[in-house]
Coordinates of C-alpha atoms and ligand atoms in Angstrom, one line a residue:
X1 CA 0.0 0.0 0.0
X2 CA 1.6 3.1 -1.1
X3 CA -0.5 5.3 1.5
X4 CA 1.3 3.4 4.2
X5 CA 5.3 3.5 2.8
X6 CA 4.2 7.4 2.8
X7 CA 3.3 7.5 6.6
X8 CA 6.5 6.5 7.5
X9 CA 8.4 9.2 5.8
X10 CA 6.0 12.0 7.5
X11 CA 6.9 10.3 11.1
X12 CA 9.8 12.3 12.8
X13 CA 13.2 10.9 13.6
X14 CA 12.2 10.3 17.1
X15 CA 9.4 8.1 16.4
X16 CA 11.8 5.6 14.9
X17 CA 14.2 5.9 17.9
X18 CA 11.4 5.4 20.2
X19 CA 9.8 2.5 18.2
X20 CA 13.3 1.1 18.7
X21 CA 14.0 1.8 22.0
X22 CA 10.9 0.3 23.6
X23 CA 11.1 -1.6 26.7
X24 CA 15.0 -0.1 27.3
X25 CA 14.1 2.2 30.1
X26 CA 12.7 -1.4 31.9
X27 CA 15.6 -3.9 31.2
X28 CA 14.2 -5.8 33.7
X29 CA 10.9 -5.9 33.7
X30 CA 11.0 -7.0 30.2
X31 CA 13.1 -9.6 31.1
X32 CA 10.6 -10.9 33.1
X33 CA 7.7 -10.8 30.3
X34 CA 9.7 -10.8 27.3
X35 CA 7.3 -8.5 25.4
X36 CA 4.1 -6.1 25.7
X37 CA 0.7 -7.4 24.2
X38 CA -1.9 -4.6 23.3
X39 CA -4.7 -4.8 22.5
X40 CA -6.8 -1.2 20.8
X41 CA -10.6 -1.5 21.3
X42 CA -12.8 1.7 20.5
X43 CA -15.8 2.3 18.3
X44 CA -15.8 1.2 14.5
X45 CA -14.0 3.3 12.5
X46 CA -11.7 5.4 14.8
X47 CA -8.9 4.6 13.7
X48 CA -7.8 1.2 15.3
X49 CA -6.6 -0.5 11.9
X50 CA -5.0 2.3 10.8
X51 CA -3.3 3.3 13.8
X52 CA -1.0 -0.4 14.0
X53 CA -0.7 -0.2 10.4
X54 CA 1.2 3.3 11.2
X55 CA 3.2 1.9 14.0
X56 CA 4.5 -1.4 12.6
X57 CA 4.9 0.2 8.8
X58 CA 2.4 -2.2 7.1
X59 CA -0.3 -2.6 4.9
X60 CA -4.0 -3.3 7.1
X61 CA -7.4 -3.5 5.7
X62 CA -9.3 -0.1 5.6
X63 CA -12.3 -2.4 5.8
X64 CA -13.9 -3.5 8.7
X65 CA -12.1 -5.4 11.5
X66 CA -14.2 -8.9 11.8
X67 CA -12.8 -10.2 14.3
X68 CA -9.3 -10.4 17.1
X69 CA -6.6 -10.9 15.4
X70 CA -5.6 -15.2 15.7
X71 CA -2.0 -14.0 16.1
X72 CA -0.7 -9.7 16.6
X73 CA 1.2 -7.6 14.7
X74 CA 4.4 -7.5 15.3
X75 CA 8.0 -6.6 13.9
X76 CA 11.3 -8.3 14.5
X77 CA 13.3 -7.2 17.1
X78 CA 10.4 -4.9 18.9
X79 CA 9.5 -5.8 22.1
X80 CA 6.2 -4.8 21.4
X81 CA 3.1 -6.5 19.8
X82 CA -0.6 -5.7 19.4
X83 CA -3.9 -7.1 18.2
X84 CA -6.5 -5.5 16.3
X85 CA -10.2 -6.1 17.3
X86 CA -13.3 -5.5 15.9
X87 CA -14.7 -1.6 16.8
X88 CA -18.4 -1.3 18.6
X89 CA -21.3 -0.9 16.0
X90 CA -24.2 1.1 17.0
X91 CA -26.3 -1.7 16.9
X92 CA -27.0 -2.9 20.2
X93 CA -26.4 -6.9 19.7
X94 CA -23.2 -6.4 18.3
X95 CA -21.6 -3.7 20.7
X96 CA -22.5 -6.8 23.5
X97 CA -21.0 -9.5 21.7
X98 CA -18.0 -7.8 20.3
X99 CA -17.5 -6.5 24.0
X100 CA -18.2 -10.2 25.2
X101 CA -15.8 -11.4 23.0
X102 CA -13.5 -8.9 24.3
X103 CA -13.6 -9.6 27.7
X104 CA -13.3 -13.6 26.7
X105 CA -10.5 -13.3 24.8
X106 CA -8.6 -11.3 27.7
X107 CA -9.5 -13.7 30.4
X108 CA -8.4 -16.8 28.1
X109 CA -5.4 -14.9 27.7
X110 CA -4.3 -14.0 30.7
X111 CA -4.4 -17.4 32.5
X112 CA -1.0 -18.0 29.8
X113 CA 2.5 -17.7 30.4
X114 CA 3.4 -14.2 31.5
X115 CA 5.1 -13.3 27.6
X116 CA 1.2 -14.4 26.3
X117 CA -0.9 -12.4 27.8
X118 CA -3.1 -9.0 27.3
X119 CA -0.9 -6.4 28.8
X120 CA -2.7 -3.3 28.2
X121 CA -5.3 -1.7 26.4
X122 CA -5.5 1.6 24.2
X123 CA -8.8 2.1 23.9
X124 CA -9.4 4.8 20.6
X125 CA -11.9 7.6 21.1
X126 CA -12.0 9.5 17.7
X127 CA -11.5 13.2 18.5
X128 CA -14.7 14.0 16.7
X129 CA -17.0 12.5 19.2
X130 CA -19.9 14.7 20.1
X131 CA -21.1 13.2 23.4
X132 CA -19.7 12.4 26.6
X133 CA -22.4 9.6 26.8
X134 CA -20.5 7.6 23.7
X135 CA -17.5 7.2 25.9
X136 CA -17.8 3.6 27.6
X137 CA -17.0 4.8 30.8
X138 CA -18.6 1.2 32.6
X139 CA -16.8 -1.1 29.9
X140 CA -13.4 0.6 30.5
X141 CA -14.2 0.3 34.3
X142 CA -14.5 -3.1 33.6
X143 CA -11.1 -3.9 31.7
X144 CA -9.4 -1.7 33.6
X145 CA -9.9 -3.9 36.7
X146 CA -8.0 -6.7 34.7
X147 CA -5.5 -4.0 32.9
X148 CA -4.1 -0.7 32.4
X149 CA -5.7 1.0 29.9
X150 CA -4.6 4.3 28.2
X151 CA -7.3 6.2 26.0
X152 CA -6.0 7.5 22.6
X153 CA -7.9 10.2 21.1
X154 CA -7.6 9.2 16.6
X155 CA -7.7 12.0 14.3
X156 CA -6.3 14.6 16.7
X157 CA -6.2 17.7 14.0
X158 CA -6.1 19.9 17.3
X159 CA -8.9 22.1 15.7
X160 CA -11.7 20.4 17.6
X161 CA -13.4 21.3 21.0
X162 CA -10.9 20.4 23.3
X163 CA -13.6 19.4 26.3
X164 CA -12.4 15.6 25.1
X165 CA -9.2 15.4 26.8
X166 CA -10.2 16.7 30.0
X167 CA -13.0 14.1 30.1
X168 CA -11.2 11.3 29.5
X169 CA -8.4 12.3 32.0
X170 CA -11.1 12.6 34.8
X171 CA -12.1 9.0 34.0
X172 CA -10.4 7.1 36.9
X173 CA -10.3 3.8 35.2
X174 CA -8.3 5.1 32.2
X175 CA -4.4 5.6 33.2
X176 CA -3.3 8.6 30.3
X177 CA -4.4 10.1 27.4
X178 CA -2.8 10.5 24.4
X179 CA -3.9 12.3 20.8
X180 CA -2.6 11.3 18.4
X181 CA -3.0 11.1 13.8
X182 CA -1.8 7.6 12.8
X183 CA -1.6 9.3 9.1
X184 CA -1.4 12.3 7.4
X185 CA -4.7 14.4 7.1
X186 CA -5.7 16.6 4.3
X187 CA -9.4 18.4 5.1
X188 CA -10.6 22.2 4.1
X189 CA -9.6 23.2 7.3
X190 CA -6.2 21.8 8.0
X191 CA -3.2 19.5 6.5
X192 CA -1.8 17.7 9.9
X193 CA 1.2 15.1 10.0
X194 CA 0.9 12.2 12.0
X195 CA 2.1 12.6 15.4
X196 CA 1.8 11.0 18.7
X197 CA 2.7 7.5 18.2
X198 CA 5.6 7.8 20.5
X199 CA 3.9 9.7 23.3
X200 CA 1.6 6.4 23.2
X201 CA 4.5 3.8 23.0
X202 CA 6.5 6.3 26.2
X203 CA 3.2 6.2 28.2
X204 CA 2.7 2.3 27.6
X205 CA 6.7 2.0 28.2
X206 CA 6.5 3.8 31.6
X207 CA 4.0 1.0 32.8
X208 CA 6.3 -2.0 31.8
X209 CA 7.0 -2.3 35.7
X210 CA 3.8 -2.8 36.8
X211 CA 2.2 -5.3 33.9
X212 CA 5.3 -7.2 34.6
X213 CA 4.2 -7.7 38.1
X214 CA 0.4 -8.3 36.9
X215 CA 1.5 -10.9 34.4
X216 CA 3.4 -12.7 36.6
X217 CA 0.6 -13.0 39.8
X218 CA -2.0 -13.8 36.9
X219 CA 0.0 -16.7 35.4
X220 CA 0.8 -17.8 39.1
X221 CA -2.5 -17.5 40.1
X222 CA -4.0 -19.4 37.0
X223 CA -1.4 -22.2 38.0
X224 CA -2.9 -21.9 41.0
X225 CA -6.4 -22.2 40.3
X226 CA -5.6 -25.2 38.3
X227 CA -3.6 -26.7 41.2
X228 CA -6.7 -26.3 44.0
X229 CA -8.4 -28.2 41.4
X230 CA -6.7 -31.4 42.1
X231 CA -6.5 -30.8 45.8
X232 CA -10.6 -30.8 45.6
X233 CA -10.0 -34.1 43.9
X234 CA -7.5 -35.6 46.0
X235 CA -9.4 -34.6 49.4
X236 CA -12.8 -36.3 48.1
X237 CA -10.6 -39.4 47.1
X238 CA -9.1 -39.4 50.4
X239 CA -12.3 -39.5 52.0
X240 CA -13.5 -42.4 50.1
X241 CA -10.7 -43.9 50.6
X242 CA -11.4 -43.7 54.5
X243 CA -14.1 -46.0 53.8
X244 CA -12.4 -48.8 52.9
X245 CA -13.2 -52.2 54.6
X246 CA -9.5 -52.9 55.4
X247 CA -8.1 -50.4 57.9
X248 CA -4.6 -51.0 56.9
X249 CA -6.1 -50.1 53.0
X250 CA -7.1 -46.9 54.3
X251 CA -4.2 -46.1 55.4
X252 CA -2.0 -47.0 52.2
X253 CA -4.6 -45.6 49.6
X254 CA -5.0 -42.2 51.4
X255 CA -1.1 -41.9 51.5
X256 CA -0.3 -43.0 47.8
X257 CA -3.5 -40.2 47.2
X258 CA -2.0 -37.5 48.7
X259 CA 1.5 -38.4 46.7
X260 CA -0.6 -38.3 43.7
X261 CA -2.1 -35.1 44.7
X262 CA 0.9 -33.1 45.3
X263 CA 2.3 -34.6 42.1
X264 CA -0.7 -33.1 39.8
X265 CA -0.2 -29.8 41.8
X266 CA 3.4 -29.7 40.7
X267 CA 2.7 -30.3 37.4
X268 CA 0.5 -27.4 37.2
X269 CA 3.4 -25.3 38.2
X270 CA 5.6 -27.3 35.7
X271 CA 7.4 -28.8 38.4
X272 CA 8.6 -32.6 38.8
X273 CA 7.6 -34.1 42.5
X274 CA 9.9 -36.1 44.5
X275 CA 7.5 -38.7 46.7
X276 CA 10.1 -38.2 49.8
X277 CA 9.5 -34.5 49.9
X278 CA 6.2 -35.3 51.1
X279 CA 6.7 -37.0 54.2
X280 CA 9.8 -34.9 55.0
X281 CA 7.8 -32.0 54.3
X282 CA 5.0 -33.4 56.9
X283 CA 7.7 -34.4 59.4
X284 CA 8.9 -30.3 59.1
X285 CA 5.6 -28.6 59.9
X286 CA 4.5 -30.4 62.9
X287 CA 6.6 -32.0 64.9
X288 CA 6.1 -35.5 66.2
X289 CA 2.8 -35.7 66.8
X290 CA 1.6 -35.3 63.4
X291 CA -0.2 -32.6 61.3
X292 CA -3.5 -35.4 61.5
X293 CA -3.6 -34.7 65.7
X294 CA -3.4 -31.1 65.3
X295 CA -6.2 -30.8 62.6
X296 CA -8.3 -33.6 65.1
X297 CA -7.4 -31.6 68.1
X298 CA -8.6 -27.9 66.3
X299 CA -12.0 -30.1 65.1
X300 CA -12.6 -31.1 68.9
X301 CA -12.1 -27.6 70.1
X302 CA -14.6 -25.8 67.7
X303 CA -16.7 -23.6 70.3
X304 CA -20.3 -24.5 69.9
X305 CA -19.7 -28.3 68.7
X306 CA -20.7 -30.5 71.6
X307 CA -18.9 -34.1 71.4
X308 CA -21.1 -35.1 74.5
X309 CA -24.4 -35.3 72.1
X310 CA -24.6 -36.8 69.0
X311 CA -23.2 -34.8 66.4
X312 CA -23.3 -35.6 62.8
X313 CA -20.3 -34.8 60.0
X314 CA -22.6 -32.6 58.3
X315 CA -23.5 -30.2 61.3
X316 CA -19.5 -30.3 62.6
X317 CA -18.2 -29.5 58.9
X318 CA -20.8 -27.1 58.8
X319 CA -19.8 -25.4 61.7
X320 CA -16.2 -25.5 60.8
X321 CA -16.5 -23.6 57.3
X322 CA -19.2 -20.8 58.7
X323 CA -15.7 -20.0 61.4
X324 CA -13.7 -20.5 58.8
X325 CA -15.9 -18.0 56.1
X326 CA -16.3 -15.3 59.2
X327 CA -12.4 -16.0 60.5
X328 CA -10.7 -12.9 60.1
X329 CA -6.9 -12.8 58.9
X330 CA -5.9 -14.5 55.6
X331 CA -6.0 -18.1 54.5
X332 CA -5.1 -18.9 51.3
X333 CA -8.0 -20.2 49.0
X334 CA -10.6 -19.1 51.8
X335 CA -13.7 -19.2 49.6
X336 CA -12.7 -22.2 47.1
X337 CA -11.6 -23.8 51.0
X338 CA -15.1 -23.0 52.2
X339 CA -16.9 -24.8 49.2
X340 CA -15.0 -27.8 49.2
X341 CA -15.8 -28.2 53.3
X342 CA -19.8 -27.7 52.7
X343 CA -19.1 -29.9 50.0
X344 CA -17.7 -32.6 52.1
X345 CA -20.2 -32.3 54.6
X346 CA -22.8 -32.6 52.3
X347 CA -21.1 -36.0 51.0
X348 CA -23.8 -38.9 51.4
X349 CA -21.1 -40.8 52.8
X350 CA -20.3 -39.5 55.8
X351 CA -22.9 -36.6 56.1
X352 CA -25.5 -38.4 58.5
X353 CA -23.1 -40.4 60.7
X354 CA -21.6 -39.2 64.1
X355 CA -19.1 -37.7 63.7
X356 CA -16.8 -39.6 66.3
X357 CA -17.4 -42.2 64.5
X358 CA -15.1 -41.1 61.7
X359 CA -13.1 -38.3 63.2
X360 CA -10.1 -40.0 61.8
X361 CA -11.5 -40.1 58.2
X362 CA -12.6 -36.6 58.5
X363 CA -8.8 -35.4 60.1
X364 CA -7.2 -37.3 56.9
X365 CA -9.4 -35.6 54.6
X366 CA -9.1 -32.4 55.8
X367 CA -5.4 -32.7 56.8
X368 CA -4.7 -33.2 52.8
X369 CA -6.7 -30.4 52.4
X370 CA -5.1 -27.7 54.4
X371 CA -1.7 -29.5 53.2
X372 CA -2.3 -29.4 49.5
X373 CA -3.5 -25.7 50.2
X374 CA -0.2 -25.2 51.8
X375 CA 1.8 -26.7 49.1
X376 CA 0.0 -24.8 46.2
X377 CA 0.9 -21.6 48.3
X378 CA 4.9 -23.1 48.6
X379 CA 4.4 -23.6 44.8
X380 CA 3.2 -20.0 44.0
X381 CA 6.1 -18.2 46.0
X382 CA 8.5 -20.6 44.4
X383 CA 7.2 -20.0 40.7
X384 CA 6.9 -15.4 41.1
X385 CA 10.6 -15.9 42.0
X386 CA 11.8 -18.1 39.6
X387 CA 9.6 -15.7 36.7
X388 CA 11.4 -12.9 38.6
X389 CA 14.4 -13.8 38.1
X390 CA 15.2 -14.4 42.0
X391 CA 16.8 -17.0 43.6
X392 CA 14.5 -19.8 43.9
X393 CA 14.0 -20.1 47.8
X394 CA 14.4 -23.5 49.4
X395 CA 10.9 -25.1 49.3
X396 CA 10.8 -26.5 52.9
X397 CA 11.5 -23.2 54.1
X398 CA 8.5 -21.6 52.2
X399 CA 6.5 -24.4 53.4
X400 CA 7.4 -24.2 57.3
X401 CA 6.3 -20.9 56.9
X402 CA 3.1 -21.3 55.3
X403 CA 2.2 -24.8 57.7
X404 CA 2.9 -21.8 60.0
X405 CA 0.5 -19.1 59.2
X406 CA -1.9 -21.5 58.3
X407 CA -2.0 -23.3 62.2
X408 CA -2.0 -20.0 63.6
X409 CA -5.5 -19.3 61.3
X410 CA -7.0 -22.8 62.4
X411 CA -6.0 -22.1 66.0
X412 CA -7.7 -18.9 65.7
X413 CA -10.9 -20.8 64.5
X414 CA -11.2 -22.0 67.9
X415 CA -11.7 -19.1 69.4
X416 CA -9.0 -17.5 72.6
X417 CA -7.0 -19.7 74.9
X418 CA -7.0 -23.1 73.6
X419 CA -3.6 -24.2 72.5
X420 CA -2.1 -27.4 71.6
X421 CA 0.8 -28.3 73.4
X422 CA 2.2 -30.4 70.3
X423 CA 2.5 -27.3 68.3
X424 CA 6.7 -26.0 68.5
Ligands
GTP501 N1 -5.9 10.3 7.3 C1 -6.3 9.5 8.4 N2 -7.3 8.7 8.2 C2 -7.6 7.9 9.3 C3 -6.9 7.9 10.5 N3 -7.4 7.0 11.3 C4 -8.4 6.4 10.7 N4 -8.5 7.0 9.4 C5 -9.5 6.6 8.4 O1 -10.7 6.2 9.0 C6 -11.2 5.0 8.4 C7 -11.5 4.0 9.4 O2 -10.2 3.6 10.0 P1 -9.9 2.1 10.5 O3 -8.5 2.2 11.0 O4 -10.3 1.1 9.5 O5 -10.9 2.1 11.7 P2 -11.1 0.9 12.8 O6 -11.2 1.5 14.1 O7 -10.1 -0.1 12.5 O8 -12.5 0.3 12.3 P3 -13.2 -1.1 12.6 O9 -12.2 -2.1 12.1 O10 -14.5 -1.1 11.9 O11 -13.4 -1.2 14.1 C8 -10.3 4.6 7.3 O12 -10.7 5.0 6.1 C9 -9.0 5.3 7.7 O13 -8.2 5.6 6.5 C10 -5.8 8.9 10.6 O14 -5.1 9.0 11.6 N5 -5.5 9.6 9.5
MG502 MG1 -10.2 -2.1 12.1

């Protein structure tokens, strides 16, 4: 496209040199994320299409855009890459599902390694816009929750009211603003090179820091997710398990679960397990007496749970996640943790029968609970340094600490004073 070779010539020296120096003021950060994904959203027609095919020096349909781009624009050597996406029609329907869309694609994204994501958005506003009421204050709102999004105001001749800027500065969701004209405009009333295109690469630059640390807690987080996925597994196998007619079965299954357990939760994170780290990792929390007798010990002690009277699994579990919903201080994977108890309790197993007649399958189940829980924390802390660039801490360390925190929440679930002497 000739139109397009001719952009580049109009751009100014420094756009080059910023185009090429992208990402140098953040060495680091980069490092960490390799490159910036953008994605531009806006109305149809502002300016989207035309606005990458001035910043990467290529030809783009001056059609429509039908869809996200499968795979964004990019150039060898820049640290920087972005996809196109359709622009909001007027028509109701379509300004829904493009925005769905939108918001699917992001979210699909974002649960990838750290260099895959959505990093930021410039969402395009075309300076001619007449009404404050076009400007999708909510649906910014909304993205911006997930991601820093700058507003570029398209066709900035400069001659129009100038009320637009001010708006979209005020907007507390949208991070800067930045005019710019992707390509030369000839009207009646004025002739106006491009321009801009490097204030908006220097404004998305000067955020590299903090989508670095975004990227990184979302891909932990989505390793995470996965991870507390298996631990749901492995705790209703366990308590299966506990059901088995031989009691040295019970014993031998729930143990080669839990291996199997902490080995899918590894995996998630990309890691090999070694079966020996479990039981050493068990021996280093608790002591002698065993992570099983502390969890029993906390179950006995829950204020309002009378062992004297009969006492079914479903009211003690249920009693043990309302504490543990209402506890304050933070526990890891409190709601997820709260759905998988109620679910337990609500297992036809076990729900109806006295609870002391099972406290031991109930303490094994939720022992690899709170374990797995642990681990997948271990596992998180482990992964954000390693995509950091840290040292790698040593794991049992991490873990100690963790097992800590979390016996100092289930202590607190019992309410002042009680104790367990086992506890170092
Ligand atoms: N001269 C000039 N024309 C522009 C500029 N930005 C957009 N246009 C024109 O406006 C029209 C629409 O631009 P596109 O880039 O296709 O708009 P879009 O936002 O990608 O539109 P959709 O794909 O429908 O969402 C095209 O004819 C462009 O040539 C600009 O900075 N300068
Ligand atoms: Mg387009």
């Amino acid at each position: 496209m000739a139109t397009v070779t001719k952009v580049y010539k109009l751009e100014s020296c420094s756009f080059y040199m910023t185009v090429l120096n992208f990402g140098k003021k953040f060495p680091q950060a980069l490092s960490q994320f390799k490159r910036c994904n953008v994605l531009v959203i806006g109305n149809t027609g502002v300016g989207k299409s035309t606005l990458i095919s001035s910043l990467f020096q290529i030809p783009i349909s001056n059609s429509v855009t039908p869809a996200i781009s499968d795979k964004p624009y990019t150039k060898p050597g820049l640290p920087i890459a972005v996809y196109d996406a359709p622009g909001l029609e007027t028509g109701k329907k379509q300004r829904e599902k493009v925005k769905q869309d939108i918001a699917n694609f992001i979210k699909q994204k974002n649960q990838k390694e750290p260099e895959d994501q959505i990093h930021a958005v410039w969402y395009c506003v075309d300076s001619h816009v007449v009404r404050e009421s076009q400007i999708e204050q909510q649906w910014i709102a909304s993205i911006a929750k997930e991601l820093p999004v700058i507003a570029v105001i398209t066709r900035a001749s400069g001659v129009e009211k100038d009320w637009l800027h001010s708006y979209l500065e005020s907007i507390p969701s949208i991070r800067n603003v930045v005019p710019i004209m992707a390509r030369r405009e000839t009207t009646h009333h004025y002739d106006i090179n491009s321009y801009g295109l490097d204030a908006l690469l220097d404004a998305t630059e000067d955020m590299l820091e903090e989508i670095a640390q975004k990227a990184i807690l979302n891909t932990v987080n989505a390793k995470a997710n996965l991870a507390f996925g298996w631990c749901r597994d492995g705790c209703t196998k366990v308590l299966a398990s506990q059901f088995l007619p031989i009691s040295i079965l019970k014993k031998t299954t729930a143990s080669g679960l839990q291996v199997w357990m902490f080995a899918d939760i590894s995996k998630s994170f990309g890691y090999q397990f070694e079966r020996t780290l479990l039981t050493e990792l068990c021996a280093v929390s608790v002591g002698a007496v065993g992570f099983d007798n502390f969890i029993e010990e906390a179950l006995k002690n829950l204020p309002g749970i009378d062992y004297n009277n009969i006492q079914t699994v479903k009211d003690v579990l249920f009693h043990l996640t309302t504490r543990l919903e209402h506890a304050a201080g933070t526990l890891p994977f409190k709601e997820q943790l709260v759905e998988m108890l109620s679910g337990l309790g609500d297992c036809k197993l076990v729900s109806g029968l006295p609870i002391l007649s099972c406290l031991t399958a109930i303490t094994t189940t939720l022992a690899t609970g709170f374990l797995a829980v642990t681990y997948i924390e271990t596992m998180k802390t482990y992964k954000k340094a390693e995509y950091e660039g840290q040292p790698t801490p040593e794991l049992k360390e991490v873990f100690v600490e963790q097992m800590q925190q979390l016996m100092g929440f289930i202590r607190q679930l019992q309410g002042g004073g009680w104790s367990p002497s086992f506890v170092n």
